[in-house]
Structures are given as C-alpha cells and as structure tokens.
Amino acid sequence: MPNWIKFFFALWLLLPGVSVAQGVEPPLLTVAAPGKTIDEAYESLLRAIGQHNYTFVRDQAIDSRLVPQQWETKNLRIVYFCNFNKMDRALSTDIRAAQFLPCRITLIETAGGVEMVAINPAWTSIVLGNPLLHPQCLELKQDYLAIMEEAAL
Amino acid sequence: MTRLLMALLLAGQALMVQPVQADPQIVSKRIEMRQAMDDLAIAAANHGMQLVKVQPIDQALVKRGFDNPHVRLIFINSEVAVRWAEAADPRLLNLLPMRFVLLQQGDLITVMVDDLAAWKSYYRDSPGLTVLNAWEIELREVLADFLAQCTRG
C-alpha cells in the first residue's frame, strides 16, 4: 500500500479522537485575580496584552453608548485586543473567525477581587466545525490563558 | 481505485467532524457596505437595539500591510438586554454587545450573527436560557428586517 494512503488512513483514524477531545472544551475561560480592584486588573491586563505581542484595540463599559457616560456600569469592563498577524492568518483560513476576533476579555469586579472571562476560541471553532481553524484556536486559547494568568499575578 | 478510497475516507472524515451545533445565522443581499451598515442599524433600532460600535477590521488590516479581508464588524446592544442578562445570568454579559459580521464579496454583503443555539446547553439549567431564547428570536428578526429593507430598496 502506498505511503500516502497509509498517511490518509492514519489521519482518518486519528481525527475522530481529536473531535472527541474537542468536545471537552468549556465555552468560557475564567481566571480570578483575587484582591485586585478593577482598575488594577485593567492595568495589569494591558501590560500582559503587550507582553504577549498583542495590541490593545479599545475598551468599553457593557452599557457604553446606551446610557450617559457617568451612569455607565463601573464594575464590568470589556477589553478588546488583537495580534494582526494571527487575525490575518485566521481570516485567511476561515472568514468566520471574525466571529471571535479581535480578542475580548471581560473584567468583572466581585466581592473578592476581579474575574477575567473570555469566550474560549477552541470551543468556538468546534461550533464552527472547521478542523483547519481549530489548531489556531487552540493557540489562541493558550494566549488568552497566559495573558489572563499574568494579569492576575 | 486508490483515489476513490481516499475520497471515501475524506468524505467519511468530513461527516464525522461535522460541527456539534448549527451554523450561525447568515443572510446576504446585494448592496454597498455603507448602505448595509445603515440598514442593519435601522433593523436593530426597529427591535429596540442600538448600534454601539463599528469595527472596520478590513481597514485595520490593510493599514498594517495585510490583504483586505473585506470584513467589518458591527456591535449592537440594548440596555434591556444588559439588565436582563445581569438579572438572569451574568455570564450572558460575555455575549453582549451582539456581534454582526459583514462580509463583502463584490456587490454581495453577507451578514453573520453568533450562533446562540450553540450556547443553549451551557445555560440549560439557568434562567439565562429564557433570555438566550429571546435574543435568538430577536437576532433572527433583525436579520429578517435587514433583508426586508433590501426588497424594499
């Protein structure tokens, strides 16, 4: 049997296992920053974003432009950021990557500190059903976790 | 014979890695990007929602020397949606503002929204499920309104 047939057969056998493994991805990634205020967590997050080769894009309150600025919710802030190389690669692979790019982390102030939450791109790629996009989403997930864990320190 | 075998293997694999959930809601119409954004803003307003941000990721990528993906993002939100989410299940706030992806292919604009159905199992034991169901209907109606403006135009 030619090698390339063996290769595709092996791939065929392996991918369902990958698919099953994908099923265990949680929809949300959450990292706690105990003892921090939302302003402290925000500053740490911006530093961590830069240190991981991402660019800060913008931030907003959850009710931004819905209520006067002075009434905006103060205990929840959304931060958008991007690595344009990765965005270009992901959009070239599957234009639907625009559904989860640029990256977003939501900061939520709680009684004990701040929670940082992001939608898990690896879960999203399962929903989109494109195995070619999935490796990039796994990499993105690791970046999210690294950024949030660093910001939590 | 070997090519047929490979085709069968890949087809079988493709069936096995089908998305676990349905595709996002998608509609298309022949229109300029500027007009599409205006129509979408009007469609959102007709359903008590407001355009809160336009994110021209096409321009952002081109400015940095990447190919133009011809994609823009529009974010819509409503104060009612925010307060419902806060009351029912604050995890829902990660889905707000709602994201619309506008993809330009020649004179055809395709609009995609998040597949909220994919989130239902995550919120199945939460009051958030009712909110999610309501948002799903609203998003469908906004898209239908967007298309209806097309037929009028």
mmCIF file of C-alpha atoms in Angstrom:
data_model
loop_
_atom_site.group_PDB
_atom_site.id
_atom_site.type_symbol
_atom_site.label_atom_id
_atom_site.label_comp_id
_atom_site.label_asym_id
_atom_site.label_seq_id
_atom_site.Cartn_x
_atom_site.Cartn_y
_atom_site.Cartn_z
ATOM 1 C CA MET A 1 0.000 0.000 0.000
ATOM 2 C CA PRO A 2 1.494 3.405 -0.941
ATOM 3 C CA ASN A 3 2.639 5.587 1.925
ATOM 4 C CA TRP A 4 0.249 8.403 1.147
ATOM 5 C CA ILE A 5 -2.707 6.044 1.532
ATOM 6 C CA LYS A 6 -1.335 4.939 4.898
ATOM 7 C CA PHE A 7 -0.967 8.603 5.854
ATOM 8 C CA PHE A 8 -4.560 9.474 4.991
ATOM 9 C CA PHE A 9 -5.807 6.317 6.668
ATOM 10 C CA ALA A 10 -3.911 7.204 9.834
ATOM 11 C CA LEU A 11 -5.306 10.735 9.656
ATOM 12 C CA TRP A 12 -8.769 9.321 9.246
ATOM 13 C CA LEU A 13 -8.335 7.154 12.313
ATOM 14 C CA LEU A 14 -6.856 9.944 14.407
ATOM 15 C CA LEU A 15 -9.221 12.810 13.676
ATOM 16 C CA PRO A 16 -12.322 11.359 15.360
ATOM 17 C CA GLY A 17 -10.220 11.194 18.527
ATOM 18 C CA VAL A 18 -9.377 14.846 18.111
ATOM 19 C CA SER A 19 -13.034 15.563 17.571
ATOM 20 C CA VAL A 20 -13.960 13.823 20.812
ATOM 21 C CA ALA A 21 -11.235 15.727 22.637
ATOM 22 C CA GLN A 22 -12.640 18.983 21.277
ATOM 23 C CA GLY A 23 -15.923 18.178 22.948
ATOM 24 C CA VAL A 24 -14.417 18.774 26.371
ATOM 25 C CA GLU A 25 -13.597 22.419 25.694
ATOM 26 C CA PRO A 26 -15.522 24.738 28.034
ATOM 27 C CA PRO A 27 -17.312 27.691 26.394
ATOM 28 C CA LEU A 28 -15.789 30.230 28.789
ATOM 29 C CA LEU A 29 -12.250 30.683 30.093
ATOM 30 C CA THR A 30 -12.160 32.259 33.540
ATOM 31 C CA VAL A 31 -9.216 33.421 35.644
ATOM 32 C CA ALA A 32 -9.616 35.094 39.027
ATOM 33 C CA ALA A 33 -7.482 37.970 40.270
ATOM 34 C CA PRO A 34 -8.226 37.936 43.990
ATOM 35 C CA GLY A 35 -7.681 41.118 45.957
ATOM 36 C CA LYS A 36 -7.404 43.376 42.899
ATOM 37 C CA THR A 37 -9.632 46.302 42.041
ATOM 38 C CA ILE A 38 -10.965 46.523 38.510
ATOM 39 C CA ASP A 39 -8.594 49.420 37.778
ATOM 40 C CA GLU A 40 -5.585 47.405 38.978
ATOM 41 C CA ALA A 41 -6.656 44.362 36.972
ATOM 42 C CA TYR A 42 -7.222 46.542 33.920
ATOM 43 C CA GLU A 43 -3.701 47.992 34.123
ATOM 44 C CA SER A 44 -2.189 44.521 34.620
ATOM 45 C CA LEU A 45 -4.199 43.202 31.709
ATOM 46 C CA LEU A 46 -2.975 45.931 29.349
ATOM 47 C CA ARG A 47 0.627 45.148 30.302
ATOM 48 C CA ALA A 48 0.097 41.409 29.787
ATOM 49 C CA ILE A 49 -1.526 42.019 26.399
ATOM 50 C CA GLY A 50 1.534 43.970 25.233
ATOM 51 C CA GLN A 51 3.952 41.410 26.629
ATOM 52 C CA HIS A 52 2.294 38.666 24.580
ATOM 53 C CA ASN A 53 2.641 40.567 21.287
ATOM 54 C CA TYR A 54 -0.948 41.701 21.118
ATOM 55 C CA THR A 55 -2.127 45.250 20.533
ATOM 56 C CA PHE A 56 -4.725 46.922 22.690
ATOM 57 C CA VAL A 57 -7.667 47.909 20.469
ATOM 58 C CA ARG A 58 -10.199 49.544 22.801
ATOM 59 C CA ASP A 59 -12.178 49.132 25.969
ATOM 60 C CA GLN A 60 -15.776 49.836 26.815
ATOM 61 C CA ALA A 61 -18.372 49.535 29.523
ATOM 62 C CA ILE A 62 -21.066 46.902 28.997
ATOM 63 C CA ASP A 63 -23.670 49.644 28.574
ATOM 64 C CA SER A 64 -21.458 52.014 26.611
ATOM 65 C CA ARG A 65 -23.487 54.373 24.371
ATOM 66 C CA LEU A 66 -26.714 53.094 25.904
ATOM 67 C CA VAL A 67 -26.649 55.343 28.974
ATOM 68 C CA PRO A 68 -24.912 58.662 29.698
ATOM 69 C CA GLN A 69 -21.208 58.086 30.317
ATOM 70 C CA GLN A 70 -21.416 58.976 34.012
ATOM 71 C CA TRP A 71 -24.052 56.266 34.528
ATOM 72 C CA GLU A 72 -22.118 53.508 32.805
ATOM 73 C CA THR A 73 -21.573 50.306 34.766
ATOM 74 C CA LYS A 74 -18.247 50.629 36.557
ATOM 75 C CA ASN A 75 -17.731 47.077 37.810
ATOM 76 C CA LEU A 76 -17.547 45.472 34.383
ATOM 77 C CA ARG A 77 -15.183 46.459 31.598
ATOM 78 C CA ILE A 78 -14.635 44.897 28.199
ATOM 79 C CA VAL A 79 -11.139 44.965 26.689
ATOM 80 C CA TYR A 80 -10.530 44.233 23.004
ATOM 81 C CA PHE A 81 -7.069 43.422 21.669
ATOM 82 C CA CYS A 82 -5.508 41.842 18.619
ATOM 83 C CA ASN A 83 -2.439 40.278 17.082
ATOM 84 C CA PHE A 84 -2.903 41.314 13.464
ATOM 85 C CA ASN A 85 -0.666 38.535 12.082
ATOM 86 C CA LYS A 86 -2.808 35.950 13.811
ATOM 87 C CA MET A 87 -6.003 37.674 12.745
ATOM 88 C CA ASP A 88 -4.861 37.720 9.118
ATOM 89 C CA ARG A 89 -3.965 34.020 9.279
ATOM 90 C CA ALA A 90 -7.252 33.056 10.906
ATOM 91 C CA LEU A 91 -9.383 35.087 8.483
ATOM 92 C CA SER A 92 -7.465 33.555 5.579
ATOM 93 C CA THR A 93 -8.279 30.094 6.932
ATOM 94 C CA ASP A 94 -11.927 30.805 7.660
ATOM 95 C CA ILE A 95 -13.581 34.184 7.318
ATOM 96 C CA ARG A 96 -15.955 33.219 10.151
ATOM 97 C CA ALA A 97 -13.035 33.784 12.529
ATOM 98 C CA ALA A 98 -14.381 37.343 12.560
ATOM 99 C CA GLN A 99 -16.966 35.974 14.972
ATOM 100 C CA PHE A 100 -14.349 35.758 17.713
ATOM 101 C CA LEU A 101 -11.687 38.256 16.587
ATOM 102 C CA PRO A 102 -10.459 40.705 17.706
ATOM 103 C CA CYS A 103 -9.903 39.068 21.091
ATOM 104 C CA ARG A 104 -12.009 40.126 24.033
ATOM 105 C CA ILE A 105 -11.624 39.783 27.785
ATOM 106 C CA THR A 106 -14.355 40.885 30.169
ATOM 107 C CA LEU A 107 -13.290 42.146 33.595
ATOM 108 C CA ILE A 108 -15.888 41.717 36.316
ATOM 109 C CA GLU A 109 -15.337 43.170 39.779
ATOM 110 C CA THR A 110 -16.582 40.868 42.510
ATOM 111 C CA ALA A 111 -16.557 40.967 46.314
ATOM 112 C CA GLY A 112 -13.233 39.100 46.390
ATOM 113 C CA GLY A 113 -11.423 40.782 43.518
ATOM 114 C CA VAL A 114 -11.776 40.603 39.759
ATOM 115 C CA GLU A 115 -12.755 37.805 37.393
ATOM 116 C CA MET A 116 -11.414 37.806 33.866
ATOM 117 C CA VAL A 117 -13.590 35.959 31.378
ATOM 118 C CA ALA A 118 -13.157 35.173 27.698
ATOM 119 C CA ILE A 119 -15.122 33.073 25.258
ATOM 120 C CA ASN A 120 -12.968 30.034 24.541
ATOM 121 C CA PRO A 121 -11.903 30.216 20.882
ATOM 122 C CA ALA A 122 -11.293 26.446 20.857
ATOM 123 C CA TRP A 123 -14.945 25.921 21.802
ATOM 124 C CA THR A 124 -15.995 28.395 19.097
ATOM 125 C CA SER A 125 -14.014 26.565 16.433
ATOM 126 C CA ILE A 126 -15.853 23.363 17.364
ATOM 127 C CA VAL A 127 -19.132 25.207 16.871
ATOM 128 C CA LEU A 128 -17.907 26.492 13.511
ATOM 129 C CA GLY A 129 -16.844 22.955 12.600
ATOM 130 C CA ASN A 130 -13.649 23.775 10.726
ATOM 131 C CA PRO A 131 -10.791 21.417 11.696
ATOM 132 C CA LEU A 132 -8.313 23.652 9.818
ATOM 133 C CA LEU A 133 -9.127 26.573 12.085
ATOM 134 C CA HIS A 134 -9.001 24.568 15.281
ATOM 135 C CA PRO A 135 -5.185 24.485 15.776
ATOM 136 C CA GLN A 136 -5.079 28.276 15.549
ATOM 137 C CA CYS A 137 -7.900 28.490 18.064
ATOM 138 C CA LEU A 138 -6.077 26.203 20.466
ATOM 139 C CA GLU A 139 -3.061 28.501 20.192
ATOM 140 C CA LEU A 140 -5.311 31.499 20.800
ATOM 141 C CA LYS A 141 -6.802 29.810 23.836
ATOM 142 C CA GLN A 142 -3.301 29.346 25.286
ATOM 143 C CA ASP A 143 -2.582 33.025 24.635
ATOM 144 C CA TYR A 144 -5.794 34.024 26.418
ATOM 145 C CA LEU A 145 -4.915 31.907 29.431
ATOM 146 C CA ALA A 146 -1.326 33.168 29.541
ATOM 147 C CA ILE A 147 -2.463 36.800 29.330
ATOM 148 C CA MET A 148 -5.141 36.406 31.993
ATOM 149 C CA GLU A 149 -2.881 34.437 34.332
ATOM 150 C CA GLU A 150 -0.150 37.031 34.004
ATOM 151 C CA ALA A 151 -2.647 39.832 34.634
ATOM 152 C CA ALA A 152 -3.875 38.010 37.732
ATOM 153 C CA LEU A 153 -0.421 37.975 39.370
ATOM 154 C CA MET B 1 -9.282 2.833 -7.074
ATOM 155 C CA THR B 2 -6.857 4.388 -4.616
ATOM 156 C CA ARG B 3 -8.190 7.866 -5.376
ATOM 157 C CA LEU B 4 -11.703 6.616 -4.800
ATOM 158 C CA LEU B 5 -10.575 5.138 -1.492
ATOM 159 C CA MET B 6 -9.007 8.433 -0.454
ATOM 160 C CA ALA B 7 -12.126 10.367 -1.449
ATOM 161 C CA LEU B 8 -14.294 7.991 0.564
ATOM 162 C CA LEU B 9 -12.006 8.276 3.590
ATOM 163 C CA LEU B 10 -12.001 12.053 3.487
ATOM 164 C CA ALA B 11 -15.736 12.224 2.911
ATOM 165 C CA GLY B 12 -16.291 9.909 5.857
ATOM 166 C CA GLN B 13 -13.997 12.016 7.975
ATOM 167 C CA ALA B 14 -15.740 15.203 6.930
ATOM 168 C CA LEU B 15 -19.024 13.727 8.084
ATOM 169 C CA MET B 16 -17.524 12.779 11.434
ATOM 170 C CA VAL B 17 -16.149 16.246 12.133
ATOM 171 C CA GLN B 18 -19.409 17.995 11.446
ATOM 172 C CA PRO B 19 -19.993 20.898 13.812
ATOM 173 C CA VAL B 20 -21.676 19.925 17.034
ATOM 174 C CA GLN B 21 -24.054 22.823 16.519
ATOM 175 C CA ALA B 22 -25.718 24.567 13.624
ATOM 176 C CA ASP B 23 -24.096 27.320 11.602
ATOM 177 C CA PRO B 24 -24.556 30.920 12.665
ATOM 178 C CA GLN B 25 -27.476 32.793 11.207
ATOM 179 C CA ILE B 26 -26.489 34.102 7.795
ATOM 180 C CA VAL B 27 -28.232 36.331 5.263
ATOM 181 C CA SER B 28 -26.995 38.009 2.086
ATOM 182 C CA LYS B 29 -28.074 40.821 -0.149
ATOM 183 C CA ARG B 30 -26.642 42.887 -2.997
ATOM 184 C CA ILE B 31 -25.855 46.276 -1.534
ATOM 185 C CA GLU B 32 -22.981 48.652 -0.732
ATOM 186 C CA MET B 33 -21.190 48.124 2.583
ATOM 187 C CA ARG B 34 -22.141 51.623 3.788
ATOM 188 C CA GLN B 35 -25.805 51.004 2.998
ATOM 189 C CA ALA B 36 -25.657 47.580 4.640
ATOM 190 C CA MET B 37 -24.390 49.125 7.877
ATOM 191 C CA ASP B 38 -27.138 51.736 7.769
ATOM 192 C CA ASP B 39 -29.804 49.105 7.056
ATOM 193 C CA LEU B 40 -28.545 46.958 9.885
ATOM 194 C CA ALA B 41 -28.592 49.909 12.279
ATOM 195 C CA ILE B 42 -32.197 50.637 11.283
ATOM 196 C CA ALA B 43 -33.168 46.966 11.600
ATOM 197 C CA ALA B 44 -31.630 46.875 15.085
ATOM 198 C CA ALA B 45 -33.407 50.095 16.079
ATOM 199 C CA ASN B 46 -36.711 48.602 14.903
ATOM 200 C CA HIS B 47 -36.182 45.926 17.542
ATOM 201 C CA GLY B 48 -35.189 48.242 20.386
ATOM 202 C CA MET B 49 -31.465 47.777 19.889
ATOM 203 C CA GLN B 50 -28.764 50.259 19.108
ATOM 204 C CA LEU B 51 -25.605 50.215 17.035
ATOM 205 C CA VAL B 52 -22.859 50.875 19.592
ATOM 206 C CA LYS B 53 -19.704 50.289 17.577
ATOM 207 C CA VAL B 54 -18.449 49.730 14.049
ATOM 208 C CA GLN B 55 -15.120 47.926 13.868
ATOM 209 C CA PRO B 56 -13.567 48.194 10.375
ATOM 210 C CA ILE B 57 -11.127 45.299 10.677
ATOM 211 C CA ASP B 58 -10.680 45.438 6.905
ATOM 212 C CA GLN B 59 -9.164 48.909 7.221
ATOM 213 C CA ALA B 60 -7.126 47.925 10.288
ATOM 214 C CA LEU B 61 -5.505 45.024 8.421
ATOM 215 C CA VAL B 62 -4.892 46.944 5.190
ATOM 216 C CA LYS B 63 -3.303 49.779 7.189
ATOM 217 C CA ARG B 64 -0.820 47.253 8.549
ATOM 218 C CA GLY B 65 0.023 45.818 5.129
ATOM 219 C CA PHE B 66 -2.198 42.726 5.139
ATOM 220 C CA ASP B 67 -4.643 41.659 2.446
ATOM 221 C CA ASN B 68 -8.102 43.144 2.653
ATOM 222 C CA PRO B 69 -10.441 40.512 4.118
ATOM 223 C CA HIS B 70 -13.451 42.692 3.218
ATOM 224 C CA VAL B 71 -14.910 42.162 6.677
ATOM 225 C CA ARG B 72 -16.405 44.659 9.095
ATOM 226 C CA LEU B 73 -17.935 44.160 12.487
ATOM 227 C CA ILE B 74 -20.968 45.877 13.876
ATOM 228 C CA PHE B 75 -21.886 45.648 17.524
ATOM 229 C CA ILE B 76 -25.434 46.196 18.684
ATOM 230 C CA ASN B 77 -26.755 46.273 22.204
ATOM 231 C CA SER B 78 -29.666 47.437 24.304
ATOM 232 C CA GLU B 79 -29.995 48.451 27.898
ATOM 233 C CA VAL B 80 -32.830 45.963 28.272
ATOM 234 C CA ALA B 81 -30.565 43.155 27.071
ATOM 235 C CA VAL B 82 -27.867 44.181 29.556
ATOM 236 C CA ARG B 83 -30.276 44.353 32.511
ATOM 237 C CA TRP B 84 -31.918 41.030 31.574
ATOM 238 C CA ALA B 85 -28.519 39.377 31.394
ATOM 239 C CA GLU B 86 -27.445 40.837 34.738
ATOM 240 C CA ALA B 87 -30.622 39.600 36.374
ATOM 241 C CA ALA B 88 -30.865 36.178 34.760
ATOM 242 C CA ASP B 89 -27.257 35.028 34.490
ATOM 243 C CA PRO B 90 -24.322 37.483 34.400
ATOM 244 C CA ARG B 91 -22.332 35.011 32.282
ATOM 245 C CA LEU B 92 -24.585 36.139 29.431
ATOM 246 C CA LEU B 93 -22.844 39.513 29.511
ATOM 247 C CA ASN B 94 -19.997 37.839 27.629
ATOM 248 C CA LEU B 95 -22.301 37.750 24.603
ATOM 249 C CA LEU B 96 -23.031 41.480 24.713
ATOM 250 C CA PRO B 97 -22.773 43.660 22.709
ATOM 251 C CA MET B 98 -24.009 41.313 19.986
ATOM 252 C CA ARG B 99 -21.663 40.976 17.066
ATOM 253 C CA PHE B 100 -22.649 41.129 13.400
ATOM 254 C CA VAL B 101 -20.019 40.158 10.850
ATOM 255 C CA LEU B 102 -20.397 41.859 7.468
ATOM 256 C CA LEU B 103 -18.527 40.192 4.628
ATOM 257 C CA GLN B 104 -18.262 41.868 1.245
ATOM 258 C CA GLN B 105 -17.874 39.718 -1.878
ATOM 259 C CA GLY B 106 -18.223 42.019 -4.882
ATOM 260 C CA ASP B 107 -21.595 43.688 -4.545
ATOM 261 C CA LEU B 108 -22.879 40.973 -2.226
ATOM 262 C CA ILE B 109 -22.905 41.607 1.516
ATOM 263 C CA THR B 110 -23.253 38.603 3.796
ATOM 264 C CA VAL B 111 -24.206 39.202 7.406
ATOM 265 C CA MET B 112 -23.487 36.587 10.070
ATOM 266 C CA VAL B 113 -24.506 36.612 13.703
ATOM 267 C CA ASP B 114 -23.380 34.442 16.585
ATOM 268 C CA ASP B 115 -24.971 31.036 16.781
ATOM 269 C CA LEU B 116 -26.768 31.486 20.094
ATOM 270 C CA ALA B 117 -28.203 27.980 19.781
ATOM 271 C CA ALA B 118 -24.703 26.705 20.485
ATOM 272 C CA TRP B 119 -24.876 28.277 23.952
ATOM 273 C CA LYS B 120 -28.158 26.686 24.978
ATOM 274 C CA SER B 121 -26.696 23.569 26.530
ATOM 275 C CA TYR B 122 -24.377 25.755 28.612
ATOM 276 C CA TYR B 123 -27.316 27.702 30.054
ATOM 277 C CA ARG B 124 -29.808 24.837 30.176
ATOM 278 C CA ASP B 125 -30.080 24.900 33.990
ATOM 279 C CA SER B 126 -30.081 28.667 34.227
ATOM 280 C CA PRO B 127 -32.726 31.387 33.911
ATOM 281 C CA GLY B 128 -30.330 32.657 31.264
ATOM 282 C CA LEU B 129 -31.798 30.151 28.831
ATOM 283 C CA THR B 130 -35.015 32.161 28.555
ATOM 284 C CA VAL B 131 -33.010 35.295 27.798
ATOM 285 C CA LEU B 132 -30.917 33.414 25.264
ATOM 286 C CA ASN B 133 -34.044 32.155 23.508
ATOM 287 C CA ALA B 134 -35.437 35.692 23.382
ATOM 288 C CA TRP B 135 -32.169 37.039 21.941
ATOM 289 C CA GLU B 136 -32.089 34.299 19.338
ATOM 290 C CA ILE B 137 -35.543 35.307 18.122
ATOM 291 C CA GLU B 138 -34.584 38.985 18.166
ATOM 292 C CA LEU B 139 -31.462 38.382 16.113
ATOM 293 C CA ARG B 140 -33.440 36.422 13.535
ATOM 294 C CA GLU B 141 -35.957 39.251 13.359
ATOM 295 C CA VAL B 142 -33.230 41.868 12.945
ATOM 296 C CA LEU B 143 -31.770 39.863 10.052
ATOM 297 C CA ALA B 144 -35.216 39.432 8.504
ATOM 298 C CA ASP B 145 -35.804 43.176 8.832
ATOM 299 C CA PHE B 146 -32.412 43.824 7.234
ATOM 300 C CA LEU B 147 -33.420 41.630 4.272
ATOM 301 C CA ALA B 148 -36.859 43.214 4.037
ATOM 302 C CA GLN B 149 -35.195 46.599 3.590
ATOM 303 C CA CYS B 150 -33.326 45.022 0.712
ATOM 304 C CA THR B 151 -36.516 44.019 -1.046
ATOM 305 C CA ARG B 152 -37.971 47.487 -0.495
ATOM 306 C CA GLY B 153 -34.750 49.038 -1.837
#
